[in-house]
Amino acid sequence: MSDSPPEVRTAPDGRTLWTLRASPVGPLLLTATGRGLARVVFHADEAVTGSVLSRPTAGGGTASGDPTGHLLTASGELDAYFGGALRRFTVPLDWTLAPGFTGRVLRELLAAVPYGAVTGYRELALRLDEPGAARAVGAAMGANPLPVIVPCHRVVAADGGIGGFSGGLETKRTLLALEGVLPAPMF
């Protein structure tokens, strides 16, 4: 976490802004467009950051919002979340990178599963009136461009395990412990 305002930079596409933020789960890359926060990327070392920024954010800056403001809001809210002082994010989101079924799943997750709660892949599929789509829900979780903000870490396996996670299982355990779902690690 950081006490300083983020250094905001322009991505190679010229329309997307980005910053790096320290967090208890490692460095996070945040990107934003005029629509809102577009990406949160775990383990944002130089190679990961370069790879992500080389891919354009479709639909980029066509909206009239302030990408710098979105990054500042997201940075402050993430710091508050990791500090235990925020349970619901308010930063505007750019859903461009979550089209179709993935977007439906992620929006439902965001609306239906609050801080400190979990749901299963099948339960989320049922909420969408797609009872046979548990695996597709899992694929949508893996494609989530906005993890932490859109809390795919709150989706767990039916057998009682924590399931998979694009940020790694230790990251998922840390997020679930932060929210009180799992006990905090002892070391």
Short mmCIF file of N, CA and C in Angstrom, two decimals:
data_model
loop_
_atom_site.label_atom_id
_atom_site.label_comp_id
_atom_site.label_asym_id
_atom_site.label_seq_id
_atom_site.Cartn_x
_atom_site.Cartn_y
_atom_site.Cartn_z
N MET A 1 0.85 -1.17 0.00
CA MET A 1 0.00 0.00 0.00
C MET A 1 0.89 1.22 0.00
N SER A 2 0.34 2.31 -0.45
CA SER A 2 1.16 3.48 -0.63
C SER A 2 0.50 4.71 -0.03
N ASP A 3 1.33 5.55 0.56
CA ASP A 3 0.82 6.81 1.10
C ASP A 3 0.89 7.94 0.08
N SER A 4 1.59 7.71 -1.02
CA SER A 4 1.76 8.75 -2.02
C SER A 4 0.73 8.58 -3.13
N PRO A 5 0.40 9.69 -3.80
CA PRO A 5 -0.51 9.57 -4.94
C PRO A 5 0.17 8.77 -6.04
N PRO A 6 -0.62 8.05 -6.81
CA PRO A 6 -0.01 7.23 -7.85
C PRO A 6 0.59 8.07 -8.97
N GLU A 7 1.67 7.57 -9.54
CA GLU A 7 2.24 8.18 -10.74
C GLU A 7 1.45 7.64 -11.92
N VAL A 8 0.76 8.52 -12.61
CA VAL A 8 -0.10 8.13 -13.73
C VAL A 8 0.67 8.30 -15.03
N ARG A 9 0.61 7.25 -15.87
CA ARG A 9 1.32 7.26 -17.14
C ARG A 9 0.34 6.93 -18.27
N THR A 10 0.73 7.25 -19.49
CA THR A 10 -0.09 6.95 -20.66
C THR A 10 0.40 5.67 -21.30
N ALA A 11 -0.52 4.77 -21.61
CA ALA A 11 -0.20 3.52 -22.28
C ALA A 11 0.14 3.77 -23.74
N PRO A 12 0.79 2.80 -24.39
CA PRO A 12 1.15 2.97 -25.80
C PRO A 12 -0.02 3.28 -26.72
N ASP A 13 -1.25 2.86 -26.35
CA ASP A 13 -2.40 3.16 -27.22
C ASP A 13 -2.77 4.64 -27.20
N GLY A 14 -2.18 5.41 -26.28
CA GLY A 14 -2.43 6.84 -26.20
C GLY A 14 -3.75 7.24 -25.58
N ARG A 15 -4.61 6.28 -25.29
CA ARG A 15 -5.94 6.58 -24.73
C ARG A 15 -6.13 6.04 -23.32
N THR A 16 -5.32 5.07 -22.96
CA THR A 16 -5.45 4.41 -21.67
C THR A 16 -4.37 4.92 -20.74
N LEU A 17 -4.75 5.22 -19.51
CA LEU A 17 -3.78 5.62 -18.50
C LEU A 17 -3.55 4.46 -17.55
N TRP A 18 -2.38 4.44 -16.90
CA TRP A 18 -2.06 3.33 -16.01
C TRP A 18 -1.20 3.79 -14.85
N THR A 19 -1.20 2.97 -13.82
CA THR A 19 -0.34 3.18 -12.66
C THR A 19 -0.07 1.84 -12.01
N LEU A 20 0.96 1.80 -11.19
CA LEU A 20 1.27 0.63 -10.37
C LEU A 20 1.01 0.97 -8.92
N ARG A 21 0.47 0.00 -8.19
CA ARG A 21 0.21 0.18 -6.76
C ARG A 21 0.75 -1.01 -5.99
N ALA A 22 1.39 -0.72 -4.88
CA ALA A 22 1.81 -1.79 -3.97
C ALA A 22 0.59 -2.27 -3.20
N SER A 23 0.57 -3.56 -2.86
CA SER A 23 -0.53 -4.11 -2.08
C SER A 23 -0.02 -5.31 -1.29
N PRO A 24 -0.78 -5.79 -0.33
CA PRO A 24 -0.38 -6.99 0.41
C PRO A 24 -0.30 -8.25 -0.45
N VAL A 25 -0.86 -8.22 -1.66
CA VAL A 25 -0.78 -9.37 -2.56
C VAL A 25 0.20 -9.11 -3.70
N GLY A 26 1.04 -8.12 -3.54
CA GLY A 26 2.04 -7.79 -4.55
C GLY A 26 1.62 -6.60 -5.38
N PRO A 27 2.49 -6.19 -6.31
CA PRO A 27 2.18 -5.01 -7.12
C PRO A 27 0.99 -5.25 -8.04
N LEU A 28 0.14 -4.22 -8.11
CA LEU A 28 -1.04 -4.25 -8.97
C LEU A 28 -0.88 -3.22 -10.07
N LEU A 29 -1.18 -3.62 -11.30
CA LEU A 29 -1.26 -2.69 -12.41
C LEU A 29 -2.72 -2.29 -12.56
N LEU A 30 -2.98 -1.00 -12.59
CA LEU A 30 -4.33 -0.47 -12.80
C LEU A 30 -4.33 0.31 -14.11
N THR A 31 -5.33 0.06 -14.95
CA THR A 31 -5.50 0.86 -16.16
C THR A 31 -6.90 1.46 -16.15
N ALA A 32 -7.02 2.63 -16.78
CA ALA A 32 -8.32 3.30 -16.83
C ALA A 32 -8.47 4.01 -18.16
N THR A 33 -9.73 4.13 -18.55
CA THR A 33 -10.12 4.90 -19.73
C THR A 33 -11.09 5.98 -19.25
N GLY A 34 -11.65 6.71 -20.20
CA GLY A 34 -12.65 7.70 -19.85
C GLY A 34 -13.92 7.09 -19.28
N ARG A 35 -14.13 5.80 -19.52
CA ARG A 35 -15.32 5.11 -18.99
C ARG A 35 -15.15 4.74 -17.51
N GLY A 36 -13.91 4.41 -17.13
CA GLY A 36 -13.67 3.98 -15.75
C GLY A 36 -12.45 3.08 -15.67
N LEU A 37 -12.29 2.44 -14.53
CA LEU A 37 -11.21 1.49 -14.33
C LEU A 37 -11.41 0.33 -15.29
N ALA A 38 -10.37 -0.04 -16.04
CA ALA A 38 -10.50 -1.06 -17.07
C ALA A 38 -9.82 -2.38 -16.71
N ARG A 39 -8.73 -2.31 -15.96
CA ARG A 39 -7.99 -3.52 -15.60
C ARG A 39 -7.37 -3.38 -14.23
N VAL A 40 -7.31 -4.53 -13.54
CA VAL A 40 -6.48 -4.71 -12.35
C VAL A 40 -5.70 -5.98 -12.62
N VAL A 41 -4.38 -5.89 -12.59
CA VAL A 41 -3.54 -7.03 -12.94
C VAL A 41 -2.60 -7.34 -11.77
N PHE A 42 -2.64 -8.60 -11.32
CA PHE A 42 -1.77 -9.05 -10.23
C PHE A 42 -0.33 -9.24 -10.71
N HIS A 43 0.59 -9.25 -9.74
CA HIS A 43 2.00 -9.60 -9.98
C HIS A 43 2.60 -8.76 -11.10
N ALA A 44 2.36 -7.46 -11.02
CA ALA A 44 2.72 -6.53 -12.09
C ALA A 44 4.19 -6.15 -12.05
N ASP A 45 5.04 -7.12 -12.39
CA ASP A 45 6.46 -6.80 -12.56
C ASP A 45 6.62 -6.14 -13.93
N GLU A 46 7.85 -5.84 -14.31
CA GLU A 46 8.09 -5.14 -15.57
C GLU A 46 7.59 -5.93 -16.78
N ALA A 47 7.82 -7.25 -16.78
CA ALA A 47 7.40 -8.08 -17.92
C ALA A 47 5.88 -8.13 -18.04
N VAL A 48 5.20 -8.36 -16.93
CA VAL A 48 3.73 -8.42 -16.94
C VAL A 48 3.15 -7.07 -17.37
N THR A 49 3.68 -6.00 -16.80
CA THR A 49 3.19 -4.67 -17.14
C THR A 49 3.36 -4.38 -18.62
N GLY A 50 4.54 -4.67 -19.15
CA GLY A 50 4.80 -4.44 -20.58
C GLY A 50 3.87 -5.25 -21.46
N SER A 51 3.63 -6.51 -21.10
CA SER A 51 2.76 -7.37 -21.88
C SER A 51 1.32 -6.84 -21.88
N VAL A 52 0.83 -6.48 -20.70
CA VAL A 52 -0.55 -5.98 -20.60
C VAL A 52 -0.72 -4.67 -21.36
N LEU A 53 0.24 -3.77 -21.21
CA LEU A 53 0.11 -2.46 -21.84
C LEU A 53 0.29 -2.52 -23.35
N SER A 54 0.86 -3.59 -23.87
CA SER A 54 1.00 -3.72 -25.31
C SER A 54 -0.31 -4.11 -25.99
N ARG A 55 -1.28 -4.55 -25.18
CA ARG A 55 -2.61 -4.89 -25.71
C ARG A 55 -3.54 -3.71 -25.47
N PRO A 56 -4.20 -3.24 -26.51
CA PRO A 56 -5.09 -2.09 -26.31
C PRO A 56 -6.32 -2.44 -25.48
N THR A 57 -6.84 -1.44 -24.83
CA THR A 57 -8.11 -1.57 -24.13
C THR A 57 -9.18 -1.17 -25.13
N ALA A 58 -9.89 -2.15 -25.66
CA ALA A 58 -10.89 -1.89 -26.70
C ALA A 58 -11.86 -0.82 -26.24
N GLY A 59 -12.22 0.06 -27.11
CA GLY A 59 -13.18 1.10 -26.79
C GLY A 59 -12.57 2.26 -26.04
N GLY A 60 -11.35 2.08 -25.60
CA GLY A 60 -10.52 3.07 -24.92
C GLY A 60 -11.18 4.32 -24.43
N GLY A 61 -10.70 5.44 -24.90
CA GLY A 61 -11.07 6.73 -24.33
C GLY A 61 -12.22 7.42 -25.01
N THR A 62 -13.18 6.72 -25.53
CA THR A 62 -14.27 7.38 -26.23
C THR A 62 -15.27 8.03 -25.28
N ALA A 63 -15.26 7.64 -24.02
CA ALA A 63 -16.17 8.27 -23.05
C ALA A 63 -15.53 9.56 -22.54
N SER A 64 -16.34 10.41 -21.95
CA SER A 64 -15.85 11.73 -21.56
C SER A 64 -15.36 11.81 -20.12
N GLY A 65 -15.30 10.70 -19.40
CA GLY A 65 -14.84 10.73 -18.02
C GLY A 65 -13.35 11.01 -17.91
N ASP A 66 -12.88 11.11 -16.69
CA ASP A 66 -11.49 11.45 -16.40
C ASP A 66 -10.71 10.21 -15.99
N PRO A 67 -9.89 9.64 -16.89
CA PRO A 67 -9.15 8.43 -16.52
C PRO A 67 -8.21 8.64 -15.33
N THR A 68 -7.61 9.83 -15.22
CA THR A 68 -6.74 10.09 -14.07
C THR A 68 -7.55 10.03 -12.79
N GLY A 69 -8.71 10.61 -12.78
CA GLY A 69 -9.58 10.56 -11.60
C GLY A 69 -9.98 9.15 -11.25
N HIS A 70 -10.25 8.33 -12.29
CA HIS A 70 -10.61 6.93 -12.04
C HIS A 70 -9.44 6.19 -11.39
N LEU A 71 -8.22 6.44 -11.86
CA LEU A 71 -7.04 5.79 -11.26
C LEU A 71 -6.82 6.26 -9.83
N LEU A 72 -6.99 7.55 -9.58
CA LEU A 72 -6.82 8.06 -8.21
C LEU A 72 -7.87 7.47 -7.28
N THR A 73 -9.11 7.40 -7.74
CA THR A 73 -10.18 6.80 -6.93
C THR A 73 -9.89 5.34 -6.66
N ALA A 74 -9.54 4.59 -7.71
CA ALA A 74 -9.25 3.16 -7.54
C ALA A 74 -8.09 2.95 -6.59
N SER A 75 -7.04 3.73 -6.73
CA SER A 75 -5.87 3.59 -5.85
C SER A 75 -6.24 3.83 -4.40
N GLY A 76 -6.97 4.90 -4.15
CA GLY A 76 -7.39 5.20 -2.78
C GLY A 76 -8.32 4.14 -2.21
N GLU A 77 -9.25 3.67 -3.03
CA GLU A 77 -10.17 2.64 -2.56
C GLU A 77 -9.46 1.32 -2.31
N LEU A 78 -8.51 0.95 -3.17
CA LEU A 78 -7.76 -0.29 -2.93
C LEU A 78 -6.94 -0.18 -1.65
N ASP A 79 -6.31 0.97 -1.42
CA ASP A 79 -5.57 1.16 -0.17
C ASP A 79 -6.51 1.00 1.03
N ALA A 80 -7.69 1.59 0.95
CA ALA A 80 -8.66 1.48 2.05
C ALA A 80 -9.14 0.04 2.22
N TYR A 81 -9.39 -0.65 1.13
CA TYR A 81 -9.82 -2.05 1.18
C TYR A 81 -8.75 -2.90 1.87
N PHE A 82 -7.52 -2.79 1.41
CA PHE A 82 -6.45 -3.59 2.00
C PHE A 82 -6.17 -3.18 3.45
N GLY A 83 -6.52 -1.97 3.82
CA GLY A 83 -6.38 -1.51 5.20
C GLY A 83 -7.56 -1.89 6.08
N GLY A 84 -8.55 -2.56 5.51
CA GLY A 84 -9.72 -2.99 6.26
C GLY A 84 -10.79 -1.94 6.45
N ALA A 85 -10.70 -0.83 5.73
CA ALA A 85 -11.63 0.27 5.93
C ALA A 85 -12.67 0.43 4.81
N LEU A 86 -12.64 -0.44 3.79
CA LEU A 86 -13.58 -0.32 2.68
C LEU A 86 -14.15 -1.68 2.36
N ARG A 87 -15.46 -1.74 2.21
CA ARG A 87 -16.13 -2.99 1.90
C ARG A 87 -16.81 -2.98 0.54
N ARG A 88 -16.97 -1.81 -0.04
CA ARG A 88 -17.65 -1.71 -1.35
C ARG A 88 -16.97 -0.63 -2.17
N PHE A 89 -16.54 -1.00 -3.37
CA PHE A 89 -15.87 -0.06 -4.26
C PHE A 89 -16.89 0.79 -5.01
N THR A 90 -16.54 2.04 -5.26
CA THR A 90 -17.43 2.96 -5.98
C THR A 90 -16.82 3.47 -7.28
N VAL A 91 -15.56 3.15 -7.55
CA VAL A 91 -14.90 3.63 -8.75
C VAL A 91 -15.70 3.19 -9.98
N PRO A 92 -15.93 4.08 -10.94
CA PRO A 92 -16.61 3.67 -12.18
C PRO A 92 -15.78 2.61 -12.90
N LEU A 93 -16.47 1.68 -13.55
CA LEU A 93 -15.80 0.58 -14.23
C LEU A 93 -16.04 0.65 -15.74
N ASP A 94 -14.98 0.36 -16.50
CA ASP A 94 -15.08 0.22 -17.94
C ASP A 94 -15.21 -1.28 -18.21
N TRP A 95 -16.38 -1.72 -18.63
CA TRP A 95 -16.68 -3.14 -18.84
C TRP A 95 -16.29 -3.62 -20.23
N THR A 96 -15.61 -2.82 -21.01
CA THR A 96 -15.28 -3.17 -22.40
C THR A 96 -14.58 -4.51 -22.50
N LEU A 97 -13.71 -4.84 -21.56
CA LEU A 97 -12.94 -6.09 -21.63
C LEU A 97 -13.69 -7.28 -21.06
N ALA A 98 -14.95 -7.10 -20.72
CA ALA A 98 -15.79 -8.20 -20.21
C ALA A 98 -17.10 -8.24 -20.99
N PRO A 99 -17.05 -8.61 -22.27
CA PRO A 99 -18.26 -8.62 -23.09
C PRO A 99 -19.10 -9.88 -22.85
N GLY A 100 -20.32 -9.87 -23.36
CA GLY A 100 -21.18 -11.04 -23.42
C GLY A 100 -21.41 -11.73 -22.09
N PHE A 101 -21.35 -13.07 -22.12
CA PHE A 101 -21.63 -13.89 -20.94
C PHE A 101 -20.69 -13.53 -19.79
N THR A 102 -19.42 -13.30 -20.09
CA THR A 102 -18.47 -12.94 -19.04
C THR A 102 -18.94 -11.68 -18.32
N GLY A 103 -19.34 -10.69 -19.06
CA GLY A 103 -19.84 -9.45 -18.44
C GLY A 103 -21.07 -9.68 -17.59
N ARG A 104 -21.99 -10.51 -18.08
CA ARG A 104 -23.21 -10.82 -17.30
C ARG A 104 -22.83 -11.47 -15.98
N VAL A 105 -21.92 -12.44 -16.04
CA VAL A 105 -21.49 -13.14 -14.83
C VAL A 105 -20.84 -12.18 -13.85
N LEU A 106 -19.92 -11.37 -14.34
CA LEU A 106 -19.18 -10.47 -13.45
C LEU A 106 -20.07 -9.40 -12.85
N ARG A 107 -21.01 -8.90 -13.62
CA ARG A 107 -21.94 -7.90 -13.07
C ARG A 107 -22.83 -8.52 -11.98
N GLU A 108 -23.27 -9.74 -12.22
CA GLU A 108 -24.08 -10.44 -11.21
C GLU A 108 -23.27 -10.68 -9.94
N LEU A 109 -22.04 -11.13 -10.11
CA LEU A 109 -21.16 -11.34 -8.97
C LEU A 109 -21.01 -10.06 -8.16
N LEU A 110 -20.72 -8.97 -8.84
CA LEU A 110 -20.53 -7.69 -8.17
C LEU A 110 -21.78 -7.26 -7.41
N ALA A 111 -22.95 -7.48 -8.00
CA ALA A 111 -24.20 -7.06 -7.39
C ALA A 111 -24.65 -7.98 -6.25
N ALA A 112 -24.32 -9.27 -6.35
CA ALA A 112 -24.96 -10.25 -5.47
C ALA A 112 -24.10 -10.80 -4.34
N VAL A 113 -22.79 -10.66 -4.41
CA VAL A 113 -21.93 -11.31 -3.42
C VAL A 113 -21.12 -10.25 -2.68
N PRO A 114 -21.58 -9.85 -1.50
CA PRO A 114 -20.94 -8.75 -0.78
C PRO A 114 -19.65 -9.17 -0.07
N TYR A 115 -18.94 -8.20 0.41
CA TYR A 115 -17.73 -8.37 1.22
C TYR A 115 -17.99 -9.40 2.31
N GLY A 116 -17.07 -10.33 2.48
CA GLY A 116 -17.17 -11.32 3.54
C GLY A 116 -18.06 -12.51 3.24
N ALA A 117 -18.64 -12.56 2.06
CA ALA A 117 -19.50 -13.68 1.66
C ALA A 117 -18.83 -14.42 0.50
N VAL A 118 -19.25 -15.65 0.29
CA VAL A 118 -18.79 -16.41 -0.86
C VAL A 118 -19.99 -17.08 -1.52
N THR A 119 -19.76 -17.49 -2.76
CA THR A 119 -20.76 -18.24 -3.50
C THR A 119 -20.03 -19.31 -4.30
N GLY A 120 -20.79 -20.24 -4.85
CA GLY A 120 -20.21 -21.27 -5.69
C GLY A 120 -20.42 -20.95 -7.16
N TYR A 121 -19.64 -21.63 -8.00
CA TYR A 121 -19.77 -21.46 -9.44
C TYR A 121 -21.19 -21.83 -9.88
N ARG A 122 -21.70 -22.94 -9.37
CA ARG A 122 -23.04 -23.39 -9.75
C ARG A 122 -24.10 -22.41 -9.26
N GLU A 123 -23.95 -21.91 -8.04
CA GLU A 123 -24.93 -20.95 -7.49
C GLU A 123 -24.98 -19.68 -8.33
N LEU A 124 -23.82 -19.24 -8.77
CA LEU A 124 -23.79 -18.05 -9.62
C LEU A 124 -24.45 -18.33 -10.97
N ALA A 125 -24.21 -19.52 -11.51
CA ALA A 125 -24.87 -19.91 -12.76
C ALA A 125 -26.40 -19.92 -12.58
N LEU A 126 -26.87 -20.45 -11.46
CA LEU A 126 -28.31 -20.47 -11.20
C LEU A 126 -28.88 -19.06 -11.09
N ARG A 127 -28.15 -18.15 -10.49
CA ARG A 127 -28.60 -16.75 -10.37
C ARG A 127 -28.80 -16.13 -11.76
N LEU A 128 -28.05 -16.64 -12.74
CA LEU A 128 -28.15 -16.13 -14.11
C LEU A 128 -29.15 -16.91 -14.95
N ASP A 129 -29.89 -17.83 -14.31
CA ASP A 129 -30.81 -18.72 -15.03
C ASP A 129 -30.08 -19.54 -16.09
N GLU A 130 -28.88 -19.97 -15.76
CA GLU A 130 -28.05 -20.81 -16.64
C GLU A 130 -27.58 -22.01 -15.82
N PRO A 131 -28.49 -22.92 -15.44
CA PRO A 131 -28.15 -23.98 -14.49
C PRO A 131 -27.01 -24.91 -14.92
N GLY A 132 -26.75 -25.05 -16.18
CA GLY A 132 -25.67 -25.93 -16.62
C GLY A 132 -24.37 -25.20 -16.91
N ALA A 133 -24.24 -23.97 -16.47
CA ALA A 133 -23.11 -23.14 -16.88
C ALA A 133 -22.04 -22.95 -15.81
N ALA A 134 -21.93 -23.86 -14.85
CA ALA A 134 -20.94 -23.69 -13.79
C ALA A 134 -19.52 -23.57 -14.35
N ARG A 135 -19.18 -24.41 -15.32
CA ARG A 135 -17.83 -24.32 -15.92
C ARG A 135 -17.64 -23.00 -16.67
N ALA A 136 -18.68 -22.55 -17.34
CA ALA A 136 -18.59 -21.26 -18.05
C ALA A 136 -18.44 -20.11 -17.05
N VAL A 137 -19.09 -20.23 -15.89
CA VAL A 137 -18.90 -19.23 -14.84
C VAL A 137 -17.45 -19.23 -14.39
N GLY A 138 -16.87 -20.41 -14.23
CA GLY A 138 -15.45 -20.51 -13.88
C GLY A 138 -14.56 -19.84 -14.91
N ALA A 139 -14.88 -20.05 -16.18
CA ALA A 139 -14.11 -19.41 -17.25
C ALA A 139 -14.25 -17.88 -17.19
N ALA A 140 -15.45 -17.41 -16.86
CA ALA A 140 -15.67 -15.96 -16.72
C ALA A 140 -14.85 -15.40 -15.56
N MET A 141 -14.74 -16.16 -14.48
CA MET A 141 -13.92 -15.71 -13.35
C MET A 141 -12.47 -15.56 -13.80
N GLY A 142 -11.98 -16.53 -14.58
CA GLY A 142 -10.61 -16.48 -15.07
C GLY A 142 -10.36 -15.35 -16.04
N ALA A 143 -11.41 -14.87 -16.69
CA ALA A 143 -11.29 -13.79 -17.66
C ALA A 143 -11.59 -12.41 -17.04
N ASN A 144 -11.83 -12.36 -15.76
CA ASN A 144 -12.17 -11.11 -15.08
C ASN A 144 -11.04 -10.09 -15.24
N PRO A 145 -11.29 -8.97 -15.92
CA PRO A 145 -10.24 -7.96 -16.06
C PRO A 145 -10.12 -7.06 -14.82
N LEU A 146 -11.02 -7.21 -13.86
CA LEU A 146 -11.07 -6.30 -12.71
C LEU A 146 -11.08 -7.04 -11.37
N PRO A 147 -10.16 -8.01 -11.17
CA PRO A 147 -10.19 -8.74 -9.90
C PRO A 147 -9.99 -7.81 -8.71
N VAL A 148 -10.41 -8.24 -7.58
CA VAL A 148 -10.51 -7.51 -6.31
C VAL A 148 -11.71 -6.59 -6.39
N ILE A 149 -11.75 -5.66 -7.35
CA ILE A 149 -12.88 -4.73 -7.49
C ILE A 149 -14.15 -5.52 -7.82
N VAL A 150 -14.08 -6.38 -8.82
CA VAL A 150 -15.14 -7.34 -9.14
C VAL A 150 -14.65 -8.65 -8.53
N PRO A 151 -15.23 -9.03 -7.39
CA PRO A 151 -14.61 -9.98 -6.45
C PRO A 151 -14.69 -11.46 -6.83
N CYS A 152 -13.98 -11.85 -7.89
CA CYS A 152 -13.99 -13.25 -8.30
C CYS A 152 -13.34 -14.15 -7.24
N HIS A 153 -12.59 -13.56 -6.31
CA HIS A 153 -12.02 -14.36 -5.21
C HIS A 153 -13.11 -14.90 -4.29
N ARG A 154 -14.32 -14.36 -4.38
CA ARG A 154 -15.43 -14.80 -3.53
C ARG A 154 -16.19 -15.99 -4.11
N VAL A 155 -15.74 -16.52 -5.23
CA VAL A 155 -16.38 -17.69 -5.84
C VAL A 155 -15.52 -18.91 -5.52
N VAL A 156 -16.15 -19.88 -4.87
CA VAL A 156 -15.42 -21.06 -4.38
C VAL A 156 -16.01 -22.34 -4.95
N ALA A 157 -15.26 -23.43 -4.79
CA ALA A 157 -15.67 -24.72 -5.32
C ALA A 157 -16.77 -25.35 -4.47
N ALA A 158 -17.59 -26.18 -5.09
CA ALA A 158 -18.70 -26.84 -4.41
C ALA A 158 -18.23 -27.84 -3.35
N ASP A 159 -17.02 -28.37 -3.51
CA ASP A 159 -16.52 -29.38 -2.57
C ASP A 159 -15.93 -28.78 -1.30
N GLY A 160 -16.05 -27.47 -1.14
CA GLY A 160 -15.52 -26.82 0.05
C GLY A 160 -14.14 -26.25 -0.15
N GLY A 161 -13.49 -26.55 -1.28
CA GLY A 161 -12.18 -25.96 -1.58
C GLY A 161 -12.34 -24.53 -2.06
N ILE A 162 -11.22 -23.83 -2.15
CA ILE A 162 -11.35 -22.43 -2.56
C ILE A 162 -11.42 -22.25 -4.07
N GLY A 163 -11.18 -23.32 -4.83
CA GLY A 163 -11.26 -23.21 -6.28
C GLY A 163 -10.01 -22.56 -6.84
N GLY A 164 -10.04 -22.23 -8.10
CA GLY A 164 -8.90 -21.61 -8.76
C GLY A 164 -8.92 -20.11 -8.64
N PHE A 165 -7.85 -19.49 -9.16
CA PHE A 165 -7.79 -18.03 -9.13
C PHE A 165 -6.66 -17.56 -10.03
N SER A 166 -6.96 -16.62 -10.90
CA SER A 166 -5.97 -16.14 -11.86
C SER A 166 -4.79 -15.46 -11.17
N GLY A 167 -4.97 -14.93 -9.99
CA GLY A 167 -3.89 -14.28 -9.24
C GLY A 167 -3.09 -15.24 -8.38
N GLY A 168 -3.44 -16.54 -8.41
CA GLY A 168 -2.77 -17.53 -7.60
C GLY A 168 -3.54 -17.83 -6.33
N LEU A 169 -3.42 -19.03 -5.84
CA LEU A 169 -4.19 -19.45 -4.67
C LEU A 169 -3.78 -18.70 -3.40
N GLU A 170 -2.50 -18.35 -3.24
CA GLU A 170 -2.11 -17.58 -2.06
C GLU A 170 -2.76 -16.21 -2.06
N THR A 171 -2.87 -15.60 -3.22
CA THR A 171 -3.54 -14.31 -3.33
C THR A 171 -5.02 -14.46 -2.96
N LYS A 172 -5.66 -15.51 -3.45
CA LYS A 172 -7.06 -15.74 -3.12
C LYS A 172 -7.23 -15.96 -1.62
N ARG A 173 -6.37 -16.77 -1.02
CA ARG A 173 -6.43 -16.99 0.43
C ARG A 173 -6.25 -15.68 1.20
N THR A 174 -5.32 -14.86 0.76
CA THR A 174 -5.09 -13.57 1.43
C THR A 174 -6.32 -12.69 1.36
N LEU A 175 -6.96 -12.61 0.19
CA LEU A 175 -8.16 -11.78 0.03
C LEU A 175 -9.31 -12.32 0.87
N LEU A 176 -9.49 -13.64 0.88
CA LEU A 176 -10.57 -14.22 1.69
C LEU A 176 -10.29 -14.05 3.18
N ALA A 177 -9.04 -14.11 3.59
CA ALA A 177 -8.69 -13.88 5.00
C ALA A 177 -8.94 -12.41 5.36
N LEU A 178 -8.58 -11.51 4.49
CA LEU A 178 -8.81 -10.08 4.73
C LEU A 178 -10.30 -9.81 4.98
N GLU A 179 -11.16 -10.53 4.25
CA GLU A 179 -12.61 -10.33 4.38
C GLU A 179 -13.22 -11.19 5.49
N GLY A 180 -12.40 -11.96 6.21
CA GLY A 180 -12.89 -12.75 7.33
C GLY A 180 -13.49 -14.07 6.95
N VAL A 181 -13.36 -14.49 5.70
CA VAL A 181 -13.91 -15.78 5.26
C VAL A 181 -13.01 -16.92 5.70
N LEU A 182 -11.70 -16.70 5.64
CA LEU A 182 -10.71 -17.67 6.09
C LEU A 182 -9.92 -17.07 7.25
N PRO A 183 -9.33 -17.91 8.10
CA PRO A 183 -8.47 -17.36 9.14
C PRO A 183 -7.23 -16.72 8.51
N ALA A 184 -6.72 -15.69 9.16
CA ALA A 184 -5.51 -15.03 8.66
C ALA A 184 -4.32 -15.98 8.81
N PRO A 185 -3.41 -15.97 7.84
CA PRO A 185 -2.24 -16.83 7.95
C PRO A 185 -1.42 -16.44 9.19
N MET A 186 -0.81 -17.44 9.81
CA MET A 186 -0.03 -17.17 11.02
C MET A 186 1.36 -16.65 10.68
N PHE A 187 1.86 -16.95 9.49
CA PHE A 187 3.18 -16.46 9.08
C PHE A 187 3.29 -16.47 7.58
#
